[in-house]
PDB file of C-alpha atoms in Angstrom:
ATOM      1  CA  MET A 142     129.721 124.063  99.069  1.00 47.00           C
ATOM      2  CA  GLN A 143     128.298 120.807 100.346  1.00 49.00           C
ATOM      3  CA  ALA A 144     125.401 121.204 102.757  1.00 52.00           C
ATOM      4  CA  LYS A 145     126.042 119.932 106.290  1.00 50.00           C
ATOM      5  CA  LEU A 146     123.286 117.402 106.709  1.00 52.00           C
ATOM      6  CA  ARG A 147     123.003 115.837 110.137  1.00 50.00           C
ATOM      7  CA  LEU A 148     120.235 113.402 110.867  1.00 47.00           C
ATOM      8  CA  VAL A 149     118.921 113.974 114.363  1.00 45.00           C
ATOM      9  CA  PRO A 150     116.694 111.176 115.694  1.00 48.00           C
ATOM     10  CA  SER A 151     113.187 112.465 116.012  1.00 47.00           C
ATOM     11  CA  ARG A 152     111.525 112.313 119.422  1.00 49.00           C
ATOM     12  CA  PRO A 153     108.255 113.732 120.646  1.00 49.00           C
ATOM     13  CA  ALA A 154     108.475 116.988 122.531  1.00 48.00           C
ATOM     14  CA  PRO A 155     107.184 116.928 126.139  1.00 50.00           C
ATOM     15  CA  ALA A 156     103.619 118.167 126.338  1.00 48.00           C
ATOM     16  CA  PRO A 157     103.246 121.439 128.255  1.00 47.00           C
ATOM     17  CA  ALA A 158     100.910 121.622 131.209  1.00 47.00           C
ATOM     18  CA  SER A 159      98.621 124.022 129.342  1.00 45.00           C
ATOM     19  CA  PRO A 160      99.078 123.549 125.568  1.00 43.00           C
ATOM     20  CA  PRO A 161      98.627 126.805 123.668  1.00 45.00           C
ATOM     21  CA  ALA A 162      95.856 126.983 121.099  1.00 41.00           C
ATOM     22  CA  SER A 163      98.082 127.698 118.118  1.00 37.00           C
ATOM     23  CA  PRO A 164      97.645 126.557 114.512  1.00 40.00           C
ATOM     24  CA  ARG A 165      99.629 123.536 113.420  1.00 40.00           C
ATOM     25  CA  THR A 166     102.829 124.295 111.506  1.00 40.00           C
ATOM     26  CA  PRO A 167     102.345 123.231 107.885  1.00 52.00           C
ATOM     27  CA  ALA A 168     104.659 120.590 106.473  1.00 72.00           C
ATOM     28  CA  LEU A 169     107.442 121.868 104.264  1.00 78.00           C
ATOM     29  CA  ASP A 170     107.240 121.109 100.562  1.00 83.00           C
ATOM     30  CA  ASP A 171     110.249 119.719  98.694  1.00 83.00           C
ATOM     31  CA  ALA A 172     111.794 123.086  97.855  1.00 84.00           C
ATOM     32  CA  GLN A 173     111.307 124.469 101.366  1.00 86.00           C
ATOM     33  CA  LEU A 174     112.738 121.344 102.962  1.00 87.00           C
ATOM     34  CA  ILE A 175     115.803 121.367 100.727  1.00 85.00           C
ATOM     35  CA  ALA A 176     116.373 125.072 101.380  1.00 86.00           C
ATOM     36  CA  ALA A 177     116.098 124.535 105.141  1.00 88.00           C
ATOM     37  CA  ILE A 178     118.577 121.657 105.068  1.00 85.00           C
ATOM     38  CA  ARG A 179     121.045 123.698 103.044  1.00 84.00           C
ATOM     39  CA  ALA A 180     120.692 126.367 105.701  1.00 87.00           C
ATOM     40  CA  ASN A 181     121.825 123.732 108.236  1.00 86.00           C
ATOM     41  CA  ASP A 182     118.461 123.507 109.988  1.00 87.00           C
ATOM     42  CA  ASP A 183     118.597 120.455 112.276  1.00 87.00           C
ATOM     43  CA  LEU A 184     114.809 120.180 112.445  1.00 89.00           C
ATOM     44  CA  ALA A 185     114.676 120.061 108.652  1.00 87.00           C
ATOM     45  CA  ALA A 186     117.299 117.305 108.652  1.00 87.00           C
ATOM     46  CA  THR A 187     115.127 115.327 111.048  1.00 90.00           C
ATOM     47  CA  ALA A 188     112.078 115.910 108.840  1.00 90.00           C
ATOM     48  CA  PHE A 189     114.108 114.752 105.813  1.00 90.00           C
ATOM     49  CA  HIS A 190     115.005 111.505 107.566  1.00 91.00           C
ATOM     50  CA  ASP A 191     111.512 110.844 108.912  1.00 91.00           C
ATOM     51  CA  ARG A 192     109.895 111.573 105.566  1.00 91.00           C
ATOM     52  CA  LEU A 193     112.152 109.453 103.341  1.00 93.00           C
ATOM     53  CA  TYR A 194     112.962 106.516 105.614  1.00 94.00           C
ATOM     54  CA  PRO A 195     109.563 104.802 105.047  1.00 94.00           C
ATOM     55  CA  CYS A 196     109.880 105.272 101.276  1.00 93.00           C
ATOM     56  CA  VAL A 197     113.350 103.707 101.284  1.00 94.00           C
ATOM     57  CA  SER A 198     112.142 100.824 103.441  1.00 93.00           C
ATOM     58  CA  ARG A 199     109.142 100.117 101.168  1.00 91.00           C
ATOM     59  CA  THR A 200     111.280 100.191  98.038  1.00 90.00           C
ATOM     60  CA  ILE A 201     113.828  97.731  99.404  1.00 90.00           C
ATOM     61  CA  GLN A 202     111.115  95.449 100.744  1.00 88.00           C
ATOM     62  CA  ARG A 203     109.400  95.458  97.351  1.00 84.00           C
ATOM     63  CA  LEU A 204     112.585  94.535  95.501  1.00 84.00           C
ATOM     64  CA  LEU A 205     114.332  92.299  97.996  1.00 79.00           C
ATOM     65  CA  GLY A 206     111.883  91.245 100.692  1.00 76.00           C
ATOM     66  CA  ARG A 207     111.896  91.966 104.409  1.00 76.00           C
ATOM     67  CA  ARG A 208     113.222  88.496 105.214  1.00 78.00           C
ATOM     68  CA  ASP A 209     116.526  89.064 103.438  1.00 79.00           C
ATOM     69  CA  ALA A 210     119.464  89.154 105.855  1.00 81.00           C
ATOM     70  CA  ASP A 211     120.698  92.443 104.368  1.00 85.00           C
ATOM     71  CA  TYR A 212     117.351  94.264 104.467  1.00 88.00           C
ATOM     72  CA  GLU A 213     118.153  96.547 107.406  1.00 90.00           C
ATOM     73  CA  ASP A 214     121.724  97.169 106.226  1.00 90.00           C
ATOM     74  CA  LEU A 215     120.469  98.237 102.813  1.00 91.00           C
ATOM     75  CA  ILE A 216     118.080 100.728 104.375  1.00 92.00           C
ATOM     76  CA  GLN A 217     120.955 102.340 106.260  1.00 92.00           C
ATOM     77  CA  LEU A 218     123.180 102.203 103.165  1.00 91.00           C
ATOM     78  CA  SER A 219     120.484 103.935 101.128  1.00 92.00           C
ATOM     79  CA  MET A 220     119.994 106.657 103.736  1.00 92.00           C
ATOM     80  CA  VAL A 221     123.737 107.302 103.766  1.00 90.00           C
ATOM     81  CA  GLU A 222     123.708 107.496  99.963  1.00 90.00           C
ATOM     82  CA  LEU A 223     120.864 110.028 100.117  1.00 90.00           C
ATOM     83  CA  ILE A 224     122.991 112.205 102.378  1.00 85.00           C
ATOM     84  CA  GLN A 225     126.115 111.849 100.265  1.00 85.00           C
ATOM     85  CA  SER A 226     124.284 112.625  97.021  1.00 84.00           C
ATOM     86  CA  PHE A 227     122.116 115.361  98.509  1.00 82.00           C
ATOM     87  CA  ASP A 228     123.867 118.192  96.677  1.00 81.00           C
ATOM     88  CA  ARG A 229     123.197 116.451  93.353  1.00 83.00           C
ATOM     89  CA  TYR A 230     119.432 116.578  93.834  1.00 84.00           C
ATOM     90  CA  ARG A 231     118.053 119.095  91.326  1.00 82.00           C
ATOM     91  CA  GLY A 232     114.337 118.867  92.044  1.00 80.00           C
ATOM     92  CA  GLU A 233     113.516 117.197  88.714  1.00 79.00           C
ATOM     93  CA  CYS A 234     111.321 114.692  90.569  1.00 83.00           C
ATOM     94  CA  SER A 235     109.802 114.457  94.031  1.00 87.00           C
ATOM     95  CA  LEU A 236     111.990 113.640  97.004  1.00 89.00           C
ATOM     96  CA  GLU A 237     110.175 110.325  97.322  1.00 91.00           C
ATOM     97  CA  SER A 238     110.903 109.386  93.701  1.00 88.00           C
ATOM     98  CA  TRP A 239     114.531 110.358  94.153  1.00 90.00           C
ATOM     99  CA  ALA A 240     114.816 108.322  97.378  1.00 91.00           C
ATOM    100  CA  SER A 241     113.159 105.323  95.723  1.00 90.00           C
ATOM    101  CA  THR A 242     115.626 105.487  92.846  1.00 89.00           C
ATOM    102  CA  ILE A 243     118.589 105.683  95.219  1.00 91.00           C
ATOM    103  CA  ALA A 244     117.274 102.711  97.227  1.00 91.00           C
ATOM    104  CA  SER A 245     116.647 100.658  94.079  1.00 89.00           C
ATOM    105  CA  ARG A 246     120.165 101.351  92.882  1.00 88.00           C
ATOM    106  CA  ALA A 247     121.542 100.246  96.256  1.00 88.00           C
ATOM    107  CA  VAL A 248     119.651  96.940  95.985  1.00 87.00           C
ATOM    108  CA  TYR A 249     120.713  96.458  92.359  1.00 84.00           C
ATOM    109  CA  ASN A 250     124.404  97.078  93.106  1.00 83.00           C
ATOM    110  CA  HIS A 251     124.275  94.962  96.243  1.00 82.00           C
ATOM    111  CA  LEU A 252     122.819  91.965  94.435  1.00 76.00           C
ATOM    112  CA  ARG A 253     125.352  92.294  91.650  1.00 73.00           C
ATOM    113  CA  ARG A 254     128.139  92.226  94.216  1.00 71.00           C
ATOM    114  CA  ARG A 255     126.604  89.172  95.865  1.00 65.00           C
ATOM    115  CA  LYS A 256     126.053  87.557  92.463  1.00 57.00           C
ATOM    116  CA  ARG A 257     122.611  86.493  93.683  1.00 48.00           C
ATOM    117  CA  GLU A 258     120.402  88.437  91.312  1.00 48.00           C
ATOM    118  CA  ARG A 259     118.055  85.524  90.740  1.00 48.00           C
ATOM    119  CA  LEU A 260     117.163  85.164  94.404  1.00 49.00           C
ATOM    120  CA  ILE A 261     114.816  88.070  93.912  1.00 51.00           C
ATOM    121  CA  PHE A 262     112.681  85.789  91.785  1.00 52.00           C
ATOM    122  CA  ALA A 263     112.441  83.063  94.422  1.00 49.00           C
ATOM    123  CA  PRO A 264     108.896  82.262  95.552  1.00 48.00           C
ATOM    124  CA  PRO A 265     107.868  83.558  98.984  1.00 49.00           C
ATOM    125  CA  PRO A 266     107.657  81.094 101.879  1.00 50.00           C
ATOM    126  CA  PRO A 267     104.241  79.485 102.279  1.00 51.00           C
ATOM    127  CA  ASP A 268     101.742  81.013 104.696  1.00 51.00           C
ATOM    128  CA  ASP A 269      98.801  79.378 106.394  1.00 50.00           C
ATOM    129  CA  LEU A 270      96.250  78.409 103.763  1.00 49.00           C
ATOM    130  CA  ASP A 271      92.491  78.677 103.992  1.00 57.00           C
ATOM    131  CA  PRO A 272      91.230  75.116 103.287  1.00 55.00           C
ATOM    132  CA  SER A 273      88.296  76.488 101.309  1.00 57.00           C
ATOM    133  CA  LYS A 274      90.694  78.253  98.934  1.00 56.00           C
ATOM    134  CA  LEU A 275      93.495  75.700  99.009  1.00 50.00           C
ATOM    135  CA  SER A 276      93.204  74.455  95.411  1.00 56.00           C
ATOM    136  CA  ARG A 277      93.026  77.924  93.856  1.00 57.00           C
ATOM    137  CA  THR A 278      95.814  79.245  96.074  1.00 55.00           C
ATOM    138  CA  LEU A 279      98.165  76.386  95.261  1.00 55.00           C
ATOM    139  CA  SER A 280      97.387  76.730  91.548  1.00 59.00           C
ATOM    140  CA  ALA A 281      98.112  80.460  91.644  1.00 59.00           C
ATOM    141  CA  ARG A 282     101.364  79.898  93.503  1.00 63.00           C
ATOM    142  CA  ASN A 283     102.437  77.238  91.055  1.00 67.00           C
ATOM    143  CA  THR A 284     101.736  79.589  88.152  1.00 69.00           C
ATOM    144  CA  MET A 285     103.673  82.426  89.765  1.00 69.00           C
ATOM    145  CA  GLN A 286     106.556  80.106  90.573  1.00 73.00           C
ATOM    146  CA  ARG A 287     106.771  79.050  86.926  1.00 75.00           C
ATOM    147  CA  VAL A 288     106.692  82.703  85.805  1.00 75.00           C
ATOM    148  CA  ARG A 289     109.481  83.533  88.257  1.00 75.00           C
ATOM    149  CA  GLN A 290     111.461  80.571  86.982  1.00 79.00           C
ATOM    150  CA  HIS A 291     111.244  81.806  83.394  1.00 79.00           C
ATOM    151  CA  LEU A 292     112.084  85.339  84.488  1.00 79.00           C
ATOM    152  CA  GLY A 293     115.086  84.052  86.426  1.00 78.00           C
ATOM    153  CA  GLU A 294     116.386  82.320  83.301  1.00 84.00           C
ATOM    154  CA  LEU A 295     116.649  85.615  81.424  1.00 85.00           C
ATOM    155  CA  HIS A 296     119.934  87.490  81.399  1.00 87.00           C
ATOM    156  CA  PRO A 297     120.008  89.408  84.732  1.00 84.00           C
ATOM    157  CA  ASP A 298     120.203  92.787  82.970  1.00 87.00           C
ATOM    158  CA  LYS A 299     117.048  92.107  80.959  1.00 89.00           C
ATOM    159  CA  ALA A 300     115.267  90.533  83.914  1.00 87.00           C
ATOM    160  CA  TRP A 301     116.040  93.486  86.181  1.00 86.00           C
ATOM    161  CA  THR A 302     114.948  96.013  83.582  1.00 89.00           C
ATOM    162  CA  PHE A 303     111.670  94.163  83.053  1.00 88.00           C
ATOM    163  CA  LEU A 304     111.101  93.907  86.803  1.00 84.00           C
ATOM    164  CA  LEU A 305     111.855  97.578  87.468  1.00 86.00           C
ATOM    165  CA  HIS A 306     109.688  98.812  84.591  1.00 87.00           C
ATOM    166  CA  ASP A 307     106.731  96.455  84.272  1.00 85.00           C
ATOM    167  CA  VAL A 308     106.429  95.365  87.898  1.00 79.00           C
ATOM    168  CA  CYS A 309     107.747  98.276  89.964  1.00 80.00           C
ATOM    169  CA  GLY A 310     106.736 101.087  87.617  1.00 82.00           C
ATOM    170  CA  TYR A 311     110.050 102.894  87.119  1.00 85.00           C
ATOM    171  CA  ASP A 312     110.441 104.852  83.900  1.00 88.00           C
ATOM    172  CA  LEU A 313     113.348 104.309  81.525  1.00 90.00           C
ATOM    173  CA  ARG A 314     115.289 107.324  82.783  1.00 88.00           C
ATOM    174  CA  GLU A 315     115.108 106.048  86.359  1.00 86.00           C
ATOM    175  CA  ILE A 316     116.080 102.539  85.258  1.00 89.00           C
ATOM    176  CA  ALA A 317     119.060 103.925  83.369  1.00 88.00           C
ATOM    177  CA  THR A 318     120.169 105.683  86.561  1.00 84.00           C
ATOM    178  CA  ILE A 319     119.683 102.573  88.695  1.00 85.00           C
ATOM    179  CA  THR A 320     121.493 100.213  86.322  1.00 85.00           C
ATOM    180  CA  GLY A 321     124.167 102.658  85.144  1.00 85.00           C
ATOM    181  CA  VAL A 322     123.407 102.557  81.413  1.00 88.00           C
ATOM    182  CA  SER A 323     121.995 104.942  78.835  1.00 92.00           C
ATOM    183  CA  VAL A 324     118.252 105.358  78.384  1.00 91.00           C
ATOM    184  CA  ALA A 325     118.567 103.760  74.944  1.00 93.00           C
ATOM    185  CA  ALA A 326     120.313 100.722  76.426  1.00 93.00           C
ATOM    186  CA  ALA A 327     117.654 100.419  79.120  1.00 92.00           C
ATOM    187  CA  GLN A 328     114.930 100.530  76.465  1.00 93.00           C
ATOM    188  CA  THR A 329     116.693  97.852  74.424  1.00 94.00           C
ATOM    189  CA  ARG A 330     116.969  95.604  77.483  1.00 92.00           C
ATOM    190  CA  LEU A 331     113.290  96.128  78.265  1.00 92.00           C
ATOM    191  CA  VAL A 332     112.090  95.320  74.738  1.00 93.00           C
ATOM    192  CA  ARG A 333     114.295  92.242  74.419  1.00 93.00           C
ATOM    193  CA  GLY A 334     113.502  91.052  77.927  1.00 90.00           C
ATOM    194  CA  ARG A 335     109.767  91.397  77.319  1.00 90.00           C
ATOM    195  CA  CYS A 336     109.919  89.524  74.023  1.00 91.00           C
ATOM    196  CA  GLU A 337     112.026  86.713  75.438  1.00 91.00           C
ATOM    197  CA  LEU A 338     109.824  86.323  78.518  1.00 86.00           C
ATOM    198  CA  HIS A 339     106.630  86.292  76.439  1.00 85.00           C
ATOM    199  CA  GLU A 340     108.132  83.653  74.157  1.00 87.00           C
ATOM    200  CA  ARG A 341     109.073  81.515  77.151  1.00 85.00           C
ATOM    201  CA  LEU A 342     105.590  81.836  78.640  1.00 82.00           C
ATOM    202  CA  ALA A 343     103.959  80.976  75.317  1.00 82.00           C
ATOM    203  CA  GLU A 344     106.060  77.810  75.052  1.00 84.00           C
ATOM    204  CA  ASP A 345     105.160  76.649  78.563  1.00 81.00           C
ATOM    205  CA  PRO A 346     102.082  74.352  78.236  1.00 77.00           C
ATOM    206  CA  GLU A 347     100.644  75.239  81.651  1.00 71.00           C
ATOM    207  CA  LEU A 348     101.207  78.959  81.347  1.00 71.00           C
ATOM    208  CA  ARG A 349     100.012  79.051  77.740  1.00 65.00           C
ATOM    209  CA  GLY A 350      96.726  77.543  78.840  1.00 59.00           C
ATOM    210  CA  ALA A 351      96.344  80.086  81.621  1.00 56.00           C
ATOM    211  CA  LEU A 352      97.083  82.957  79.242  1.00 53.00           C
ATOM    212  CA  GLU A 353      94.636  81.710  76.632  1.00 54.00           C
ATOM    213  CA  THR A 354      91.810  81.317  79.152  1.00 50.00           C
ATOM    214  CA  GLY A 355      92.604  84.545  80.940  1.00 48.00           C
ATOM    215  CA  VAL A 356      93.149  82.868  84.297  1.00 46.00           C
ATOM    216  CA  ASP A 357      94.802  85.168  86.812  1.00 46.00           C
ATOM    217  CA  PRO A 358      98.212  83.907  87.933  1.00 43.00           C
TER     218      PRO A 358
END
């Protein structure tokens, strides 16, 4: 039977006139929180929301950027997906890892629908520059822009797999879940994407020089 999970907005309780000197209630671990939610505990549902919302937000910001017009919508979409897939959570990873995977999959599917996968590789807008560091900063940004350009020229499936694994730190099983393929297919995409990207970087005169001298991008 599907657990009735209702997210109740958290709000601070009014402070009593004479607060009792009682020990603080310990936070629930993953198993305790899941059990409480399945027992239809509203306070546990609130704790679930408050605990995972920041993780979802960070994941989407890391993959898509806060400035994207769909940033807030994707957070809400991911939270809804967490609720709808709650009964499929088996405790094989932490709640945070599970929430991060769900959020990453939401971003991946959303960008595929928009057919704008390569926007994720666009350089960030310029910030105010310290004049004393202007030359180094501009050089670093130019290098990163060229790397993003080469990454954006890969097939989106290979580029996404490389990004999720080598940049964001997801393992192959998580990437397979996010992208909807087998672990073997995810590994193949990663290996081929890595090789192709390294070949592109090695053929780029500016980037080859930076790699040979060990200059940080």
